[in-house]
Coordinates of C-alpha atoms in Angstrom, one line a residue:
Chain A
M1 CA -48.9 157.9 106.3
I2 CA -51.2 160.4 104.8
P3 CA -53.3 157.8 102.9
R4 CA -53.9 156.1 106.2
D5 CA -55.3 159.3 107.6
T6 CA -57.7 159.7 104.8
Q7 CA -58.9 156.2 105.2
K8 CA -59.6 156.8 108.7
T9 CA -61.5 160.0 107.9
D10 CA -63.9 158.2 105.6
P11 CA -65.7 155.9 108.0
A12 CA -66.0 158.5 110.6
Q13 CA -67.6 160.9 108.2
T14 CA -70.0 158.4 106.8
Q15 CA -71.2 157.5 110.2
Q16 CA -72.7 160.9 110.5
P17 CA -74.4 161.6 107.2
V18 CA -77.4 163.2 108.9
R19 CA -75.2 165.9 110.5
D20 CA -73.7 167.0 107.3
K21 CA -76.2 169.7 106.7
E22 CA -76.5 170.9 110.2
P23 CA -72.9 172.2 110.7
V24 CA -73.0 174.1 107.4
E25 CA -75.5 176.5 109.0
V26 CA -73.3 177.0 112.0
S27 CA -71.3 179.9 110.6
D28 CA -74.4 181.8 109.4
S29 CA -75.5 183.5 112.5
P30 CA -74.5 183.4 116.2
A31 CA -78.1 182.6 117.2
E32 CA -78.2 179.4 115.2
E33 CA -74.8 178.5 116.4
Q34 CA -76.1 178.7 120.0
Q35 CA -78.9 176.3 119.1
D36 CA -76.4 174.1 117.3
V37 CA -74.2 173.9 120.4
S38 CA -77.0 172.6 122.6
T39 CA -78.3 170.0 120.1
R40 CA -74.9 168.8 119.4
S41 CA -73.8 168.4 123.0
Q42 CA -76.9 166.3 123.6
D43 CA -75.8 164.2 120.6
G44 CA -72.4 164.0 122.1
V45 CA -73.7 162.0 125.1
T46 CA -75.9 159.6 123.2
A47 CA -74.5 159.3 119.7
A48 CA -70.9 159.1 118.4
G49 CA -68.5 161.9 119.3
H50 CA -66.8 164.4 117.1
N51 CA -64.3 164.3 114.4
V52 CA -61.4 166.8 114.1
V53 CA -59.6 166.9 110.7
L54 CA -56.5 169.0 110.0
T55 CA -55.8 169.5 106.3
D56 CA -52.5 170.9 105.1
L57 CA -52.0 172.9 108.3
H58 CA -49.2 175.3 108.5
A59 CA -48.5 177.5 111.5
Y60 CA -46.1 180.4 111.8
Y61 CA -44.6 182.6 114.5
G62 CA -43.6 185.6 112.5
S63 CA -41.1 184.1 110.0
V64 CA -40.7 180.8 112.0
H65 CA -42.5 178.0 110.3
A66 CA -43.5 175.8 113.3
V67 CA -46.0 173.4 111.7
R68 CA -45.3 172.3 108.1
G69 CA -48.3 170.9 106.3
V70 CA -49.9 168.5 108.7
N71 CA -52.7 166.2 107.6
I72 CA -54.4 164.3 110.4
T73 CA -57.7 163.1 111.7
F74 CA -58.5 162.8 115.3
P75 CA -61.3 160.3 115.6
P76 CA -64.2 160.6 118.1
N77 CA -64.1 158.9 121.5
E78 CA -60.5 158.2 121.2
V79 CA -57.4 159.6 122.9
S80 CA -54.8 160.7 120.4
A81 CA -51.4 161.4 121.8
I82 CA -48.9 163.7 120.2
I83 CA -45.3 163.0 120.9
G84 CA -42.0 164.4 119.7
P85 CA -39.0 166.3 120.9
S86 CA -39.2 169.8 122.3
G87 CA -39.9 172.5 119.7
C88 CA -41.3 170.0 117.1
G89 CA -44.5 171.9 116.9
K90 CA -46.8 169.6 118.8
S91 CA -48.2 172.3 121.1
T92 CA -48.5 174.7 118.3
M93 CA -50.5 172.3 116.2
V94 CA -52.9 171.6 119.0
R95 CA -53.3 175.3 119.7
C96 CA -54.4 175.7 116.1
I97 CA -57.4 173.4 116.8
N98 CA -59.0 175.9 119.2
R99 CA -57.5 178.9 117.5
M100 CA -55.4 179.8 120.6
H101 CA -52.4 180.0 118.4
E102 CA -53.4 183.3 116.9
E103 CA -53.5 184.9 120.4
I104 CA -49.7 185.1 120.2
P105 CA -48.6 188.3 118.5
G106 CA -47.3 187.7 115.1
A107 CA -48.6 184.1 114.9
R108 CA -50.8 182.8 112.1
A109 CA -52.1 179.6 110.7
E110 CA -52.9 178.4 107.2
G111 CA -54.7 175.4 106.0
S112 CA -57.9 174.0 107.4
V113 CA -59.2 172.6 110.6
T114 CA -62.7 171.1 110.6
L115 CA -64.9 169.9 113.4
D116 CA -67.5 167.5 112.0
D117 CA -67.0 169.2 108.6
V118 CA -67.4 172.7 109.9
D119 CA -64.4 174.8 109.0
L120 CA -63.2 176.4 112.2
Y121 CA -61.3 179.0 110.3
G122 CA -64.3 180.0 108.2
D123 CA -65.0 183.7 107.5
N124 CA -68.1 183.9 109.6
V125 CA -67.0 181.7 112.4
D126 CA -66.8 183.4 115.8
V127 CA -63.6 182.4 117.5
T128 CA -65.3 182.3 120.9
S129 CA -67.7 179.6 119.8
V130 CA -64.8 177.6 118.4
R131 CA -63.2 177.6 121.8
R132 CA -66.4 176.7 123.5
L133 CA -66.6 173.6 121.4
V134 CA -62.9 172.8 121.7
G135 CA -61.8 173.0 125.3
M136 CA -58.3 173.1 126.5
V137 CA -56.3 172.0 129.5
F138 CA -52.9 173.6 130.0
Q139 CA -49.5 172.5 131.2
K140 CA -49.6 174.3 134.5
P141 CA -52.9 174.2 136.5
N142 CA -54.3 177.7 136.2
P143 CA -57.4 178.2 138.4
F144 CA -58.6 181.7 138.7
P145 CA -57.1 183.1 141.9
T146 CA -60.0 185.4 142.8
M147 CA -62.6 182.7 142.5
S148 CA -63.8 179.9 144.8
I149 CA -63.8 176.3 143.8
F150 CA -67.4 176.5 142.7
E151 CA -66.8 179.8 140.8
N152 CA -63.8 178.3 139.1
V153 CA -65.9 175.5 137.6
A154 CA -68.7 177.8 136.8
A155 CA -66.3 180.3 135.2
G156 CA -66.5 178.8 131.8
L157 CA -70.3 179.2 131.8
R158 CA -70.3 182.7 133.2
L159 CA -67.5 183.9 131.0
T160 CA -69.3 182.7 127.9
G161 CA -72.5 184.3 129.1
T162 CA -74.3 180.9 129.0
K163 CA -77.9 181.5 130.2
G164 CA -80.7 179.1 131.2
V165 CA -78.6 176.4 132.7
N166 CA -78.7 175.1 136.2
M167 CA -75.3 176.3 137.4
R168 CA -75.2 174.3 140.6
E169 CA -76.1 171.1 138.8
R170 CA -73.6 171.7 136.0
V171 CA -70.8 172.4 138.5
H172 CA -71.6 169.4 140.7
R173 CA -71.7 167.2 137.6
A174 CA -68.4 168.5 136.3
L175 CA -66.8 168.0 139.7
R176 CA -68.1 164.4 139.9
A177 CA -66.9 163.8 136.3
V178 CA -63.3 164.6 137.3
G179 CA -63.5 162.7 140.6
L180 CA -63.1 165.8 142.7
W181 CA -66.5 166.0 144.2
E182 CA -65.8 163.9 147.3
E183 CA -62.6 165.9 148.0
V184 CA -64.2 169.4 147.7
K185 CA -67.9 169.1 148.4
N186 CA -67.6 170.6 151.8
R187 CA -65.5 173.5 150.8
L188 CA -66.9 174.7 147.5
N189 CA -66.6 178.3 148.6
E190 CA -63.0 178.2 149.5
P191 CA -60.5 179.5 147.0
G192 CA -59.5 177.3 144.1
I193 CA -55.8 178.0 144.6
G194 CA -56.0 176.4 148.0
L195 CA -56.1 173.0 146.4
S196 CA -53.0 170.8 145.8
G197 CA -51.5 170.8 142.3
G198 CA -53.2 167.6 141.2
Q199 CA -56.5 168.8 142.5
Q200 CA -56.0 172.1 140.8
Q201 CA -55.4 170.4 137.5
R202 CA -58.6 168.3 137.9
L203 CA -60.4 171.5 138.8
C204 CA -59.2 173.0 135.5
I205 CA -60.4 169.9 133.7
A206 CA -63.8 170.3 135.5
R207 CA -63.9 173.9 134.4
T208 CA -63.4 172.7 130.8
V209 CA -65.9 169.9 131.0
A210 CA -68.5 172.2 132.6
V211 CA -68.8 174.1 129.3
E212 CA -69.7 170.8 127.6
P213 CA -67.3 171.0 124.7
E214 CA -67.0 168.4 122.0
V215 CA -63.2 168.1 121.9
I216 CA -60.7 168.4 124.7
L217 CA -57.2 169.4 124.0
M218 CA -54.6 168.7 126.7
D219 CA -51.2 170.4 126.5
E220 CA -48.9 168.3 128.7
P221 CA -51.5 168.2 131.4
C222 CA -49.4 166.2 133.9
S223 CA -46.0 167.7 133.5
A224 CA -46.3 169.8 136.6
L225 CA -47.8 167.0 138.7
D226 CA -46.4 164.3 140.9
P227 CA -46.8 160.6 139.9
V228 CA -49.9 160.0 142.0
A229 CA -51.7 163.0 140.7
T230 CA -50.6 162.1 137.2
L231 CA -52.2 158.7 137.6
K232 CA -55.5 160.2 138.7
V233 CA -55.5 162.5 135.7
E234 CA -54.7 159.7 133.4
E235 CA -57.6 157.6 134.7
L236 CA -59.8 160.6 134.2
I237 CA -58.7 161.0 130.6
D238 CA -59.6 157.3 130.1
E239 CA -63.1 158.1 131.4
L240 CA -63.5 161.3 129.5
K241 CA -62.9 159.7 126.1
E242 CA -66.3 158.1 126.3
R243 CA -67.8 161.5 125.7
Y244 CA -65.1 163.6 124.1
T245 CA -62.6 163.5 121.4
I246 CA -59.3 164.0 123.2
V247 CA -56.0 165.1 121.9
I248 CA -53.1 165.1 124.4
V249 CA -49.6 166.5 123.9
T250 CA -47.1 164.7 126.1
H251 CA -43.4 164.6 126.6
N252 CA -43.8 161.4 128.4
M253 CA -43.8 158.4 126.1
Q254 CA -45.0 156.0 128.9
Q255 CA -47.9 158.3 129.4
A256 CA -48.7 158.3 125.7
A257 CA -48.6 154.5 125.8
R258 CA -50.8 154.3 128.8
V259 CA -53.6 156.7 127.9
S260 CA -53.8 156.9 124.1
D261 CA -55.5 154.8 121.4
T262 CA -53.5 156.3 118.6
T263 CA -50.2 158.2 118.7
V264 CA -48.8 160.8 116.4
F265 CA -45.1 161.4 116.2
M266 CA -43.9 164.8 115.1
L267 CA -40.5 166.1 114.2
D268 CA -39.5 169.6 113.0
G269 CA -43.1 170.6 112.4
E270 CA -43.9 167.6 110.3
L271 CA -46.0 164.6 111.0
I272 CA -43.8 161.6 110.8
E273 CA -46.0 158.8 111.8
H274 CA -49.6 158.3 112.9
A275 CA -50.6 154.9 114.1
P276 CA -52.4 152.9 116.8
T277 CA -50.4 153.4 119.9
D278 CA -49.2 149.9 120.4
Q279 CA -48.2 149.6 116.8
L280 CA -46.3 152.9 116.9
F281 CA -44.3 151.9 120.0
T282 CA -43.6 148.3 119.0
R283 CA -43.5 148.3 115.3
P284 CA -42.9 151.8 114.1
K285 CA -42.8 152.1 110.3
D286 CA -40.5 155.1 110.1
E287 CA -36.9 154.8 111.2
R288 CA -37.0 158.3 112.9
T289 CA -40.0 157.2 115.0
E290 CA -38.2 154.1 116.1
R291 CA -35.1 156.0 117.1
Y292 CA -37.2 158.5 119.1
V293 CA -39.4 155.9 120.9
T294 CA -36.3 153.9 121.8
G295 CA -34.7 156.9 123.3
K296 CA -31.9 157.3 120.7
F297 CA -32.6 161.0 120.3
G298 CA -34.9 163.8 121.5
Chain B
M1 CA -12.3 164.0 159.4
T2 CA -13.8 167.0 157.6
V3 CA -12.4 170.4 158.4
L4 CA -14.3 173.5 157.5
P5 CA -12.3 176.6 157.3
E6 CA -13.3 179.3 159.8
V7 CA -14.8 182.6 158.6
S8 CA -11.9 184.9 158.3
P9 CA -11.9 188.0 160.7
R10 CA -11.8 190.2 157.6
R11 CA -15.0 188.8 156.3
R12 CA -16.6 189.2 159.7
R13 CA -15.5 192.8 159.9
T14 CA -16.7 193.6 156.4
D15 CA -20.1 192.0 157.1
K16 CA -20.5 194.1 160.3
I17 CA -19.5 197.3 158.6
M18 CA -21.9 196.7 155.7
R19 CA -24.8 195.8 158.0
G20 CA -24.1 198.9 160.0
T21 CA -24.0 201.1 156.9
L22 CA -27.3 199.8 155.6
A23 CA -29.0 200.2 159.0
A24 CA -27.7 203.7 159.3
G25 CA -28.9 204.6 155.8
T26 CA -32.4 203.3 156.7
V27 CA -32.5 205.4 159.9
L28 CA -31.3 208.4 158.0
A29 CA -34.1 208.0 155.4
L30 CA -36.7 207.7 158.2
I31 CA -35.6 210.9 160.0
P32 CA -37.3 213.4 157.8
L33 CA -40.5 211.3 157.7
V34 CA -40.7 211.1 161.4
L35 CA -39.9 214.8 161.9
V36 CA -42.6 215.8 159.4
I37 CA -45.2 213.8 161.4
Y38 CA -43.8 215.0 164.7
Y39 CA -44.1 218.7 163.7
L40 CA -47.4 218.2 162.1
I41 CA -48.9 216.8 165.3
K42 CA -47.0 219.1 167.6
K43 CA -48.0 222.3 165.8
G44 CA -51.3 221.2 164.3
I45 CA -53.1 219.4 167.1
G46 CA -53.4 222.7 169.0
A47 CA -55.5 224.2 166.3
W48 CA -58.0 221.4 166.4
S49 CA -61.3 222.1 168.1
G50 CA -65.0 221.6 167.3
D51 CA -65.2 225.0 165.7
F52 CA -62.1 224.3 163.6
F53 CA -63.9 221.7 161.5
T54 CA -67.4 223.4 161.5
T55 CA -66.6 227.0 160.6
D56 CA -65.4 228.8 157.5
P57 CA -62.5 231.2 157.6
N58 CA -64.1 234.6 158.6
G59 CA -61.4 237.0 157.5
N60 CA -61.6 238.9 160.8
F61 CA -58.5 240.8 161.8
L62 CA -58.9 240.1 165.4
G63 CA -60.0 237.1 167.5
Y64 CA -60.7 233.6 166.2
P65 CA -59.9 233.5 162.4
G66 CA -62.4 230.7 161.7
G67 CA -62.0 227.1 160.8
I68 CA -61.3 225.1 157.7
K69 CA -64.8 223.7 156.9
S70 CA -64.8 225.2 153.4
A71 CA -61.3 223.9 152.7
I72 CA -62.1 220.3 153.8
L73 CA -65.3 220.2 151.7
G74 CA -63.6 221.9 148.8
T75 CA -60.7 219.3 148.8
I76 CA -63.2 216.4 149.0
E77 CA -65.3 217.8 146.1
I78 CA -62.5 218.8 143.8
V79 CA -60.5 215.6 144.4
A80 CA -63.6 213.4 144.0
F81 CA -64.4 215.1 140.7
A82 CA -60.8 214.7 139.5
T83 CA -60.8 211.0 140.6
L84 CA -64.1 210.5 138.7
I85 CA -62.4 211.6 135.5
S86 CA -58.9 210.3 135.9
V87 CA -59.5 206.8 137.3
P88 CA -61.9 205.4 134.6
L89 CA -59.9 207.1 131.9
G90 CA -56.5 206.1 133.3
I91 CA -57.5 202.4 133.9
G92 CA -59.0 202.4 130.4
V93 CA -55.8 203.6 128.8
A94 CA -53.8 201.1 130.9
L95 CA -56.2 198.3 129.7
Y96 CA -55.7 199.4 126.1
L97 CA -51.9 199.3 126.6
T98 CA -51.8 195.8 128.2
E99 CA -54.7 194.0 126.5
Y100 CA -54.9 195.5 123.0
G101 CA -52.0 197.8 122.1
K102 CA -49.3 195.8 123.7
Q103 CA -46.0 196.6 121.9
S104 CA -47.5 198.3 118.8
K105 CA -46.1 201.6 117.7
F106 CA -49.2 203.5 118.8
A107 CA -49.1 201.9 122.2
N108 CA -45.5 202.8 122.7
L109 CA -46.2 206.4 121.6
V110 CA -48.9 206.6 124.2
R111 CA -46.5 205.3 126.8
Y112 CA -44.0 207.9 125.8
F113 CA -46.5 210.7 126.1
V114 CA -47.7 209.4 129.5
D115 CA -44.1 209.4 130.7
V116 CA -43.7 213.0 129.5
M117 CA -46.9 214.0 131.2
T118 CA -45.6 212.5 134.5
G119 CA -42.7 214.9 134.4
V120 CA -44.8 218.0 133.7
P121 CA -44.7 220.4 136.6
S122 CA -48.1 220.6 138.3
I123 CA -48.3 224.4 137.8
V124 CA -48.3 223.8 134.1
F125 CA -51.5 221.9 134.3
G126 CA -53.0 224.8 136.3
L127 CA -51.8 227.3 133.7
F128 CA -53.2 225.1 130.9
V129 CA -56.6 225.0 132.5
Y130 CA -56.4 228.7 133.3
I131 CA -55.8 229.6 129.6
V132 CA -58.3 227.1 128.1
L133 CA -61.1 227.1 130.6
V134 CA -60.8 230.1 133.0
L135 CA -60.0 232.9 130.7
G136 CA -62.6 231.9 128.2
H137 CA -65.3 231.7 131.0
V138 CA -66.2 228.2 129.9
G139 CA -69.3 227.1 131.7
G140 CA -70.4 230.7 132.5
S141 CA -67.8 231.7 135.1
G142 CA -64.1 232.2 135.4
F143 CA -62.7 230.4 138.4
A144 CA -64.6 227.3 139.3
G145 CA -64.1 224.1 141.5
W146 CA -64.6 221.8 138.5
K147 CA -61.8 223.5 136.6
G148 CA -59.5 222.8 139.5
G149 CA -60.7 219.3 139.4
I150 CA -59.8 219.0 135.7
A151 CA -56.3 220.4 136.4
L152 CA -55.9 217.8 139.2
A153 CA -57.3 215.0 136.9
L154 CA -54.6 215.9 134.3
L155 CA -52.0 215.6 137.0
M156 CA -53.4 212.3 138.3
L157 CA -54.0 210.7 134.9
P158 CA -50.4 209.6 134.1
I159 CA -49.9 208.3 137.6
V160 CA -53.1 206.2 137.3
I161 CA -52.1 204.9 133.8
R162 CA -48.5 204.0 134.8
S163 CA -49.4 202.3 138.0
S164 CA -52.3 200.5 136.5
E165 CA -50.3 199.2 133.6
V166 CA -47.7 197.8 135.8
V167 CA -50.3 196.0 137.9
L168 CA -52.2 194.7 134.9
L169 CA -49.0 193.3 133.5
L170 CA -48.6 191.3 136.7
V171 CA -51.8 189.3 135.9
P172 CA -50.3 186.0 134.6
A173 CA -50.8 185.4 130.9
S174 CA -51.9 181.9 131.8
L175 CA -55.1 183.3 133.3
R176 CA -56.0 185.2 130.2
E177 CA -55.3 182.1 128.1
A178 CA -57.4 179.9 130.4
A179 CA -60.3 182.3 130.1
L180 CA -59.9 182.8 126.3
A181 CA -59.7 179.0 125.8
L182 CA -63.0 178.6 127.6
G183 CA -64.6 180.7 124.8
A184 CA -64.8 184.0 126.7
P185 CA -64.9 187.1 124.6
R186 CA -62.1 189.5 125.4
W187 CA -64.2 192.1 127.2
R188 CA -65.4 189.4 129.6
V189 CA -61.8 188.2 130.2
I190 CA -61.0 191.8 131.2
T191 CA -64.0 192.4 133.4
R192 CA -64.2 189.0 135.1
I193 CA -60.5 187.9 135.2
V194 CA -58.0 190.7 134.6
L195 CA -59.6 193.5 136.7
P196 CA -60.6 191.4 139.7
T197 CA -57.2 189.7 139.8
S198 CA -55.4 193.0 139.8
L199 CA -57.9 194.9 142.0
T200 CA -55.7 195.4 145.0
G201 CA -52.9 196.8 142.9
L202 CA -55.2 199.1 141.0
V203 CA -56.6 200.5 144.3
T204 CA -53.1 201.1 145.5
G205 CA -52.3 203.1 142.3
V206 CA -55.5 205.0 142.5
L207 CA -54.8 205.9 146.2
L208 CA -51.4 207.1 145.3
S209 CA -52.7 209.4 142.6
I210 CA -55.5 210.7 145.0
A211 CA -52.9 211.4 147.7
R212 CA -50.8 213.2 145.1
G213 CA -53.7 215.2 143.8
A214 CA -55.1 216.1 147.2
G215 CA -51.8 217.7 148.3
E216 CA -51.4 219.8 145.2
T217 CA -51.6 223.6 145.5
A218 CA -50.3 224.9 142.1
P219 CA -53.0 223.4 139.8
L220 CA -55.7 225.0 142.0
L221 CA -54.3 228.5 142.4
F222 CA -55.7 230.0 139.3
T223 CA -58.5 227.4 138.6
A224 CA -60.5 226.9 141.8
F225 CA -58.8 230.0 143.1
G226 CA -59.9 229.6 146.7
A227 CA -62.9 231.0 148.7
Q228 CA -63.9 231.5 152.3
V229 CA -67.4 230.2 152.1
A230 CA -68.1 226.5 151.8
T231 CA -70.0 225.5 148.7
A232 CA -71.4 222.3 147.2
N233 CA -71.5 223.8 143.7
L234 CA -68.5 222.9 141.6
G235 CA -69.3 225.8 139.4
N236 CA -68.3 228.3 142.1
Q237 CA -64.9 229.4 143.3
M238 CA -63.8 226.8 145.8
N239 CA -61.5 226.5 148.8
A240 CA -59.2 223.6 149.3
L241 CA -56.8 222.5 152.1
P242 CA -53.6 223.1 150.2
L243 CA -54.9 226.6 149.1
Q244 CA -55.8 227.4 152.7
I245 CA -52.4 226.3 154.0
F246 CA -50.7 228.2 151.3
S247 CA -52.4 231.5 152.1
D248 CA -52.4 231.0 155.9
I249 CA -48.7 230.1 156.4
T250 CA -47.5 233.5 155.2
S251 CA -49.9 235.4 157.6
P252 CA -48.3 237.5 160.3
R253 CA -51.0 236.3 162.8
N254 CA -50.1 233.4 164.9
E255 CA -53.7 232.1 165.0
V256 CA -53.8 231.9 161.2
V257 CA -50.4 230.2 161.0
T258 CA -51.6 227.6 163.5
R259 CA -54.7 227.1 161.3
A260 CA -52.3 226.2 158.5
W261 CA -50.7 223.5 160.6
G262 CA -54.1 222.2 161.7
A263 CA -55.1 222.1 158.1
A264 CA -52.0 220.2 157.1
L265 CA -52.5 217.7 159.8
T266 CA -56.1 217.3 158.7
L267 CA -55.0 216.7 155.1
V268 CA -52.5 214.0 156.1
L269 CA -55.1 212.3 158.3
M270 CA -57.8 212.4 155.5
I271 CA -55.4 210.6 153.1
L272 CA -54.5 208.1 155.8
I273 CA -58.2 207.3 156.5
L274 CA -58.8 207.0 152.7
N275 CA -55.9 204.5 152.5
V276 CA -57.2 202.4 155.3
V277 CA -60.8 202.3 154.1
A278 CA -59.9 201.6 150.5
R279 CA -57.5 198.8 151.4
A280 CA -60.1 197.2 153.7
V281 CA -62.7 197.4 150.9
A282 CA -60.3 195.9 148.4
R283 CA -59.4 193.1 150.7
R284 CA -63.0 192.3 151.5
S285 CA -64.1 192.2 147.8
R286 CA -61.2 189.9 147.1
M287 CA -62.3 187.5 149.7
A288 CA -65.9 187.4 148.5

């Protein structure tokens, strides 16, 4: 499995030889990083997306070894789904990509995570800029209760102190991108928590998109939603992959099959199989994968 | 056909008795509260007049004994000064405990000391300030309004810390996570998300501490000491409503005792007004 990952890594990296120098400077100073963010997100629209590579990643909660040496590449402009039984470390692994894992007391990660060859765990890397580049959508919709719909979408920009952008335009664009614009355009100043669950989750996705990240992580984004809202979010994911690298953790194998291009199966903190989605579900190589996707355990 | 068993007479009886007991307990608890308000109004309202609020106590042995202007102003100044110290400090400590210290040893030690401080009798704070600030003539004089303010601030501090911590812990972790995941630095998560979300609760805690501080006599006895003349200078000796009540209620003169009741009613009303205003402000800023 691991050799296949590395094969995948190679073409993606060789596609972007010009960029190789640029990211190296990222960690040098915050000012340059700011510049880098803007040039990169312009790239993100026109050129290819961004590549996330995990190398020998281990994650711990105190003495609990939750992720055990995962090697994986998430290619640009694709949706990668992570499946596996509860407690297999899929959420933990994803939270290592935007360094949210370390927010939990006693938690730590080892190994490397790179975004277009920039080490996200490098010594000089500011964790806030990592999270700006790697957005995250959570399981339960979590709009800020004190803020209006508009403010919620603008929150990412305001919270990161982004200057010199047209706030209105960004917010409107983000709301259109998640298909919420028509539903909320006449009540932008009403509280965000007044929306339905599905709308709230799309609002949260809009909030993430408004910051213009390069990668979007989704941690079971539909598990608190009804089927209709789930369908809308899934359609949205399909649209978003044209601009972002998307990693989605899901408990729902049908959902993985519907939305993802490649699927990763994890078990007990280890990566068992990583393959194109249709292949993983129809012709899994590993016996454990087969048993899981056919519902024999988990 | 389905047959549902009837509720047994014994259960009905027990239910009635328990309901009755609980209702009686509630009424019993309300009695002192109602009586306090009743006597305050009955005895205090007679003292109220235009002069009552606009004149200082004059110390005359005969005739009108003067009003409580100096006491009202003194209470406002001293409590405002105490609030200015205890609220930023208290919310700061609470933020440290919830956002940074969490369950660390140092944070738990702080919590322990705060709990101990909550239990310290208010006169001890007065004595402490008396020994440290008054006897040493710190700031050029012995007794001074600001020293009373410090004693009150010490008293209010643990109340602010404890109530703020509880309220800050109520802010869902998912909101902090959401903000952090957007790339927000921690201080912005605190100022833009945590504090606004918990604003109403913080205000309630602060009001509680102000109400507590405004009613305290003991910390002011040998710090602000009391005075007859109104002053805006926190460096002078200063009157306060509890001090006025304390000295008036033991007077043999009926007019002076009535002034104590009037002052007590005024104090309760001031705290009530503060409550209403602060809640309205908090509600409005939440809407906006």
